[in-house]
Tab-separated table of N, CA, C and O in Angstrom:
chain	number	residue	atom	x	y	z
A	15	HIS	N	0.841	-1.133	-0.194
A	15	HIS	CA	-0.178	0.475	-0.085
A	15	HIS	C	0.763	1.185	0.227
A	15	HIS	O	0.209	1.729	0.175
A	16	MET	N	2.699	1.188	0.070
A	16	MET	CA	3.144	2.204	0.905
A	16	MET	C	3.192	3.126	-0.628
A	16	MET	O	2.790	4.397	-0.845
A	17	PHE	N	3.136	1.825	-1.716
A	17	PHE	CA	3.397	2.090	-3.602
A	17	PHE	C	2.174	3.532	-3.581
A	17	PHE	O	2.140	5.063	-4.323
A	18	ASN	N	1.274	2.790	-3.594
A	18	ASN	CA	-0.174	3.379	-3.699
A	18	ASN	C	-0.481	4.569	-2.752
A	18	ASN	O	-0.790	5.267	-3.546
A	19	ALA	N	-0.023	4.442	-2.003
A	19	ALA	CA	0.210	6.130	-1.135
A	19	ALA	C	0.519	6.967	-1.560
A	19	ALA	O	0.112	8.641	-1.940
A	20	VAL	N	2.432	6.817	-1.601
A	20	VAL	CA	2.733	7.764	-2.226
A	20	VAL	C	1.703	8.266	-4.117
A	20	VAL	O	2.068	9.628	-4.393
A	21	SER	N	1.809	7.132	-4.431
A	21	SER	CA	1.208	7.390	-5.913
A	21	SER	C	0.287	8.514	-5.819
A	21	SER	O	-0.373	9.487	-7.034
A	22	VAL	N	-1.031	8.163	-4.687
A	22	VAL	CA	-2.321	8.814	-4.739
A	22	VAL	C	-2.165	9.940	-3.963
A	22	VAL	O	-2.656	11.734	-4.426
A	23	GLN	N	-1.127	10.337	-3.384
A	23	GLN	CA	-0.921	11.893	-3.253
A	23	GLN	C	-0.089	12.579	-3.988
A	23	GLN	O	-0.326	13.583	-3.991
A	24	GLY	N	0.455	11.926	-5.032
A	24	GLY	CA	1.444	12.729	-6.134
A	24	GLY	C	-0.435	13.390	-6.433
A	24	GLY	O	-0.022	13.981	-7.354
A	25	LEU	N	-1.207	12.334	-7.189
A	25	LEU	CA	-2.500	12.744	-7.803
A	25	LEU	C	-3.473	13.711	-7.151
A	25	LEU	O	-3.632	14.548	-7.851
A	26	ALA	N	-2.909	13.546	-5.812
A	26	ALA	CA	-3.547	14.619	-4.714
A	26	ALA	C	-3.065	15.393	-5.407
A	26	ALA	O	-3.702	17.404	-5.437
A	27	VAL	N	-1.866	16.575	-5.561
A	27	VAL	CA	-1.363	17.373	-5.932
A	27	VAL	C	-1.592	18.000	-6.905
A	27	VAL	O	-1.739	19.040	-7.305
A	28	VAL	N	-1.354	17.501	-7.726
A	28	VAL	CA	-1.446	17.903	-9.226
A	28	VAL	C	-2.842	17.605	-9.025
A	28	VAL	O	-3.360	18.995	-10.291
A	29	ALA	N	-4.133	17.410	-8.994
A	29	ALA	CA	-5.557	18.099	-9.015
A	29	ALA	C	-5.776	19.105	-8.297
A	29	ALA	O	-6.201	19.776	-8.767
A	30	ILE	N	-5.167	19.275	-7.189
A	30	ILE	CA	-5.035	20.627	-6.276
A	30	ILE	C	-4.302	21.623	-7.298
A	30	ILE	O	-5.186	23.178	-7.273
A	31	ARG	N	-3.287	21.637	-7.992
A	31	ARG	CA	-3.011	22.055	-8.718
A	31	ARG	C	-3.352	22.740	-9.876
A	31	ARG	O	-3.049	23.144	-10.381
A	32	SER	N	-4.005	21.411	-10.368
A	32	SER	CA	-5.175	21.896	-11.687
A	32	SER	C	-6.222	23.194	-11.455
A	32	SER	O	-6.868	23.187	-12.177
A	33	GLY	N	-6.832	23.065	-9.557
A	33	GLY	CA	-8.124	24.185	-9.893
A	33	GLY	C	-8.610	22.605	-9.567
A	33	GLY	O	-10.037	23.650	-9.273
A	34	HIS	N	-8.509	21.425	-8.907
A	34	HIS	CA	-9.537	20.293	-8.578
A	34	HIS	C	-9.617	20.026	-7.250
A	34	HIS	O	-8.924	18.893	-6.825
A	35	ILE	N	-9.289	20.722	-6.228
A	35	ILE	CA	-9.140	21.669	-4.821
A	35	ILE	C	-9.619	19.732	-4.095
A	35	ILE	O	-9.126	19.307	-2.866
A	36	GLU	N	-11.052	20.496	-4.148
A	36	GLU	CA	-12.017	19.093	-3.329
A	36	GLU	C	-11.447	17.633	-3.784
A	36	GLU	O	-11.370	17.005	-2.848
A	37	ARG	N	-11.328	17.794	-4.459
A	37	ARG	CA	-10.713	16.337	-5.100
A	37	ARG	C	-9.217	15.784	-4.664
A	37	ARG	O	-9.329	14.732	-4.055
A	38	GLY	N	-8.840	17.013	-4.493
A	38	GLY	CA	-7.148	16.433	-3.843
A	38	GLY	C	-6.841	16.429	-3.215
A	38	GLY	O	-6.538	15.302	-2.639
A	39	VAL	N	-7.860	17.125	-2.243
A	39	VAL	CA	-8.004	16.855	-0.570
A	39	VAL	C	-8.939	15.574	-0.923
A	39	VAL	O	-8.256	15.441	0.802
A	40	ARG	N	-9.617	15.095	-1.585
A	40	ARG	CA	-10.560	14.110	-0.622
A	40	ARG	C	-9.284	12.660	-0.929
A	40	ARG	O	-9.375	11.986	-0.250
A	41	LEU	N	-8.215	12.950	-2.420
A	41	LEU	CA	-7.055	11.561	-2.626
A	41	LEU	C	-6.436	12.384	-1.447
A	41	LEU	O	-5.478	10.498	-1.131
A	42	GLY	N	-6.096	13.162	-0.750
A	42	GLY	CA	-5.868	13.016	0.147
A	42	GLY	C	-5.414	12.238	1.287
A	42	GLY	O	-4.672	12.161	1.986
A	43	GLY	N	-6.575	12.668	1.949
A	43	GLY	CA	-7.391	11.446	2.673
A	43	GLY	C	-7.214	9.830	2.382
A	43	GLY	O	-6.451	9.440	3.484
A	44	PHE	N	-7.426	9.708	1.150
A	44	PHE	CA	-7.418	8.247	1.219
A	44	PHE	C	-5.426	8.234	0.693
A	44	PHE	O	-5.374	6.844	1.639
A	45	SER	N	-5.249	8.778	0.579
A	45	SER	CA	-3.669	8.453	1.085
A	45	SER	C	-3.145	8.399	2.271
A	45	SER	O	-1.925	7.051	2.827
A	46	GLU	N	-3.641	8.814	3.401
A	46	GLU	CA	-3.505	9.075	4.073
A	46	GLU	C	-3.824	7.526	4.879
A	46	GLU	O	-2.979	6.621	5.720
A	47	ARG	N	-5.295	6.966	4.969
A	47	ARG	CA	-5.469	5.727	5.176
A	47	ARG	C	-4.772	4.663	4.559
A	47	ARG	O	-4.301	3.840	5.052
A	48	LEU	N	-4.422	4.993	3.373
A	48	LEU	CA	-3.350	3.942	2.843
A	48	LEU	C	-2.345	3.804	3.783
A	48	LEU	O	-1.365	2.936	3.338
A	49	ARG	N	-1.221	4.948	3.598
A	49	ARG	CA	-0.177	4.884	4.838
A	49	ARG	C	-0.580	4.155	6.227
A	49	ARG	O	0.700	3.535	6.401
A	50	GLU	N	-1.381	3.742	6.605
A	50	GLU	CA	-2.064	3.565	7.711
A	50	GLU	C	-1.889	2.578	7.315
A	50	GLU	O	-1.438	1.773	8.781
A	51	LEU	N	-2.725	1.613	6.370
A	51	LEU	CA	-2.711	0.310	6.178
A	51	LEU	C	-1.161	0.332	5.440
A	51	LEU	O	-0.967	-1.585	5.593
A	52	ALA	N	-0.237	0.651	5.161
A	52	ALA	CA	0.675	-0.163	5.028
A	52	ALA	C	1.564	0.167	6.711
A	52	ALA	O	2.917	-0.767	6.506
A	53	GLY	N	1.194	0.623	7.178
A	53	GLY	CA	2.387	0.353	8.906
A	53	GLY	C	2.918	1.926	8.456
A	53	GLY	O	3.762	1.716	9.762
A	54	GLY	N	3.219	2.665	8.448
A	54	GLY	CA	3.503	4.196	8.524
A	54	GLY	C	4.082	4.561	7.134
A	54	GLY	O	2.669	4.771	5.915
A	55	GLU	N	4.396	5.764	7.033
A	55	GLU	CA	5.283	6.275	5.537
A	55	GLU	C	6.506	6.248	5.501
A	55	GLU	O	7.429	6.296	6.413
A	56	ALA	N	7.114	6.343	4.128
A	56	ALA	CA	8.139	7.316	4.018
A	56	ALA	C	8.412	8.199	4.608
A	56	ALA	O	7.193	9.455	4.850
A	57	PRO	N	9.625	8.419	4.816
A	57	PRO	CA	10.065	10.208	5.225
A	57	PRO	C	9.827	11.135	4.447
A	57	PRO	O	10.303	10.977	2.941
A	58	PRO	N	8.658	12.367	4.521
A	58	PRO	CA	9.079	13.239	3.149
A	58	PRO	C	10.064	14.481	2.579
A	58	PRO	O	9.859	13.683	1.115
A	59	SER	N	11.600	13.695	3.064
A	59	SER	CA	12.142	14.656	2.190
A	59	SER	C	12.532	13.586	1.266
A	59	SER	O	13.448	13.835	-0.089
A	60	ILE	N	12.168	11.922	1.604
A	60	ILE	CA	11.959	11.114	0.031
A	60	ILE	C	10.893	11.233	-0.828
A	60	ILE	O	11.283	11.080	-2.220
A	61	VAL	N	9.848	11.376	-0.100
A	61	VAL	CA	9.035	11.776	-1.026
A	61	VAL	C	9.019	12.744	-1.988
A	61	VAL	O	8.537	13.066	-2.889
A	62	GLY	N	8.881	13.889	-0.958
A	62	GLY	CA	8.910	15.116	-2.088
A	62	GLY	C	7.822	16.075	-2.816
A	62	GLY	O	7.976	15.987	-3.203
A	63	LEU	N	6.901	15.571	-1.427
A	63	LEU	CA	5.277	16.161	-2.255
A	63	LEU	C	4.889	16.733	-1.231
A	63	LEU	O	4.991	16.321	-0.084
A	64	SER	N	4.113	18.032	-1.707
A	64	SER	CA	3.551	18.340	-0.665
A	64	SER	C	2.265	18.426	0.395
A	64	SER	O	1.772	17.089	-0.409
A	65	ASP	N	1.826	18.720	0.730
A	65	ASP	CA	0.578	17.942	1.582
A	65	ASP	C	-0.470	18.976	1.407
A	65	ASP	O	-0.446	20.028	1.164
A	66	PRO	N	-1.671	18.086	0.468
A	66	PRO	CA	-2.540	18.484	-0.232
A	66	PRO	C	-3.292	19.688	1.013
A	66	PRO	O	-4.379	20.490	0.488
A	67	ARG	N	-3.932	19.590	2.327
A	67	ARG	CA	-4.517	20.202	3.371
A	67	ARG	C	-3.584	21.169	3.394
A	67	ARG	O	-4.962	22.375	2.936
A	68	GLU	N	-2.328	21.174	3.502
A	68	GLU	CA	-1.422	22.763	3.273
A	68	GLU	C	-1.918	23.268	1.642
A	68	GLU	O	-1.674	24.608	2.301
A	69	LEU	N	-2.009	22.924	0.884
A	69	LEU	CA	-2.111	23.386	-0.333
A	69	LEU	C	-3.542	23.594	-0.351
A	69	LEU	O	-3.768	25.115	-1.011
A	70	ALA	N	-4.598	23.587	-0.015
A	70	ALA	CA	-5.809	24.033	-0.040
A	70	ALA	C	-6.170	24.653	1.159
A	70	ALA	O	-7.192	25.323	0.577
A	71	LYS	N	-5.514	25.706	1.950
A	71	LYS	CA	-5.925	25.839	3.204
A	71	LYS	C	-6.231	27.164	2.872
A	71	LYS	O	-6.984	27.772	3.374
A	72	ASP	N	-5.570	27.910	1.575
A	72	ASP	CA	-5.725	29.206	1.324
A	72	ASP	C	-7.420	29.605	0.105
A	72	ASP	O	-7.678	30.297	-0.307
A	73	ASP	N	-7.441	28.409	0.088
A	73	ASP	CA	-8.903	28.078	-1.138
A	73	ASP	C	-10.326	27.833	-0.081
A	73	ASP	O	-11.573	27.602	-0.442
A	74	LEU	N	-9.640	26.807	0.970
A	74	LEU	CA	-10.918	26.104	1.219
A	74	LEU	C	-11.129	26.866	3.068
A	74	LEU	O	-10.351	26.483	3.570
A	75	PRO	N	-12.179	26.400	3.365
A	75	PRO	CA	-12.195	26.915	4.772
A	75	PRO	C	-11.795	25.382	5.699
A	75	PRO	O	-12.117	24.418	5.546
A	76	PRO	N	-11.032	25.687	6.893
A	76	PRO	CA	-10.192	23.946	7.613
A	76	PRO	C	-11.990	23.063	7.650
A	76	PRO	O	-11.130	22.061	7.880
A	77	GLU	N	-12.788	23.413	8.015
A	77	GLU	CA	-13.934	22.270	8.510
A	77	GLU	C	-13.916	21.764	7.150
A	77	GLU	O	-14.421	20.678	7.219
A	78	ARG	N	-13.786	22.137	5.755
A	78	ARG	CA	-14.476	22.045	5.207
A	78	ARG	C	-13.118	20.700	4.214
A	78	ARG	O	-12.917	19.686	3.892
A	79	ILE	N	-12.236	21.360	4.674
A	79	ILE	CA	-10.802	20.328	4.189
A	79	ILE	C	-10.891	19.361	5.100
A	79	ILE	O	-10.707	18.026	4.703
A	80	GLU	N	-11.025	19.603	6.195
A	80	GLU	CA	-11.111	17.896	7.475
A	80	GLU	C	-12.373	17.498	7.158
A	80	GLU	O	-12.336	16.380	7.033
A	81	SER	N	-13.677	17.900	6.382
A	81	SER	CA	-14.557	17.092	6.109
A	81	SER	C	-14.329	15.737	4.900
A	81	SER	O	-14.414	14.900	4.369
A	82	LEU	N	-13.355	16.606	4.001
A	82	LEU	CA	-12.856	15.862	2.592
A	82	LEU	C	-11.763	14.716	2.953
A	82	LEU	O	-12.207	13.663	2.465
A	83	VAL	N	-11.192	15.457	3.673
A	83	VAL	CA	-10.138	14.465	4.557
A	83	VAL	C	-10.678	12.887	4.694
A	83	VAL	O	-10.421	11.730	4.439
A	84	GLU	N	-11.519	13.196	6.079
A	84	GLU	CA	-12.963	12.509	5.940
A	84	GLU	C	-13.295	11.080	4.548
A	84	GLU	O	-13.279	10.087	5.126
A	85	GLU	N	-13.769	12.480	3.836
A	85	GLU	CA	-14.633	11.000	2.706
A	85	GLU	C	-12.805	10.714	2.710
A	85	GLU	O	-14.186	9.718	2.056
A	86	GLY	N	-12.019	10.996	2.443
A	86	GLY	CA	-11.262	10.105	1.334
A	86	GLY	C	-10.552	9.044	2.883
A	86	GLY	O	-10.875	7.636	1.861
A	87	ARG	N	-10.736	8.964	3.679
A	87	ARG	CA	-10.394	8.105	4.762
A	87	ARG	C	-10.793	7.579	5.207
A	87	ARG	O	-10.813	5.833	4.914
A	88	SER	N	-12.493	7.011	4.761
A	88	SER	CA	-13.306	6.593	4.784
A	88	SER	C	-13.367	5.444	3.747
A	88	SER	O	-14.598	4.608	4.077
A	89	MET	N	-13.021	5.200	2.624
A	89	MET	CA	-13.076	4.136	1.095
A	89	MET	C	-12.137	3.769	1.305
A	89	MET	O	-10.918	3.487	1.801
A	90	GLY	N	-12.824	2.455	1.443
A	90	GLY	CA	-12.133	1.526	0.832
A	90	GLY	C	-10.976	1.405	-0.490
A	90	GLY	O	-11.729	2.094	-1.198
A	91	VAL	N	-10.306	0.172	-0.618
A	91	VAL	CA	-8.933	0.526	-0.782
A	91	VAL	C	-9.477	0.609	-2.344
A	91	VAL	O	-9.405	1.186	-3.015
A	92	GLY	N	-10.737	-0.426	-2.868
A	92	GLY	CA	-10.413	-0.829	-3.809
A	92	GLY	C	-11.495	0.299	-5.065
A	92	GLY	O	-11.501	1.151	-5.989
A	93	GLU	N	-12.511	1.033	-3.762
A	93	GLU	CA	-13.403	2.580	-3.915
A	93	GLU	C	-12.563	3.432	-4.152
A	93	GLU	O	-12.492	4.555	-5.062
A	94	GLY	N	-11.257	3.524	-3.292
A	94	GLY	CA	-10.519	4.653	-3.448
A	94	GLY	C	-9.294	4.615	-4.315
A	94	GLY	O	-9.392	5.597	-5.292
A	95	LEU	N	-9.175	3.251	-5.128
A	95	LEU	CA	-7.824	3.470	-6.380
A	95	LEU	C	-8.451	3.615	-7.840
A	95	LEU	O	-8.138	4.288	-8.538
A	96	ALA	N	-10.226	3.816	-7.443
A	96	ALA	CA	-10.866	3.604	-8.397
A	96	ALA	C	-11.155	5.186	-8.513
A	96	ALA	O	-11.286	5.700	-9.984
A	97	TYR	N	-11.462	5.277	-7.567
A	97	TYR	CA	-12.200	7.066	-7.293
A	97	TYR	C	-10.353	7.985	-7.551
A	97	TYR	O	-10.093	9.075	-9.022
A	98	ALA	N	-9.636	7.446	-7.902
A	98	ALA	CA	-7.949	8.015	-8.242
A	98	ALA	C	-7.798	8.182	-9.394
A	98	ALA	O	-7.054	8.530	-10.063
A	99	ARG	N	-7.830	7.116	-10.046
A	99	ARG	CA	-8.164	6.546	-11.388
A	99	ARG	C	-8.679	7.274	-12.522
A	99	ARG	O	-8.811	7.377	-13.659
A	100	GLU	N	-9.592	7.779	-11.801
A	100	GLU	CA	-11.276	9.123	-12.383
A	100	GLU	C	-10.754	9.485	-13.335
A	100	GLU	O	-9.389	10.385	-12.443
A	101	GLU	N	-10.843	10.295	-13.935
A	101	GLU	CA	-10.364	11.755	-14.869
A	101	GLU	C	-11.425	12.899	-14.135
A	101	GLU	O	-12.583	13.051	-13.830
A	102	SER	N	-10.710	13.736	-13.975
A	102	SER	CA	-10.747	15.365	-13.192
A	102	SER	C	-11.922	15.887	-13.472
A	102	SER	O	-11.863	15.793	-14.884
């Protein structure tokens, strides 16, 4: 799940930077879920990706960010990967 978590976080960052902020934050939440399932995460200095929550904080209120993160975290693996593969 670790490789998937990093890949999904990358998709989250791209979505946010492309203007699909809510989708990106939701994907960020799903990537957190995958990291938990993998039992941890690679060090940020190795991964080199921005935190989707941080990227969205100028565009969305904190409570909306947390709601979207929880939506992503609640996805099952199959559901989340299918969502990640959808086009924005």
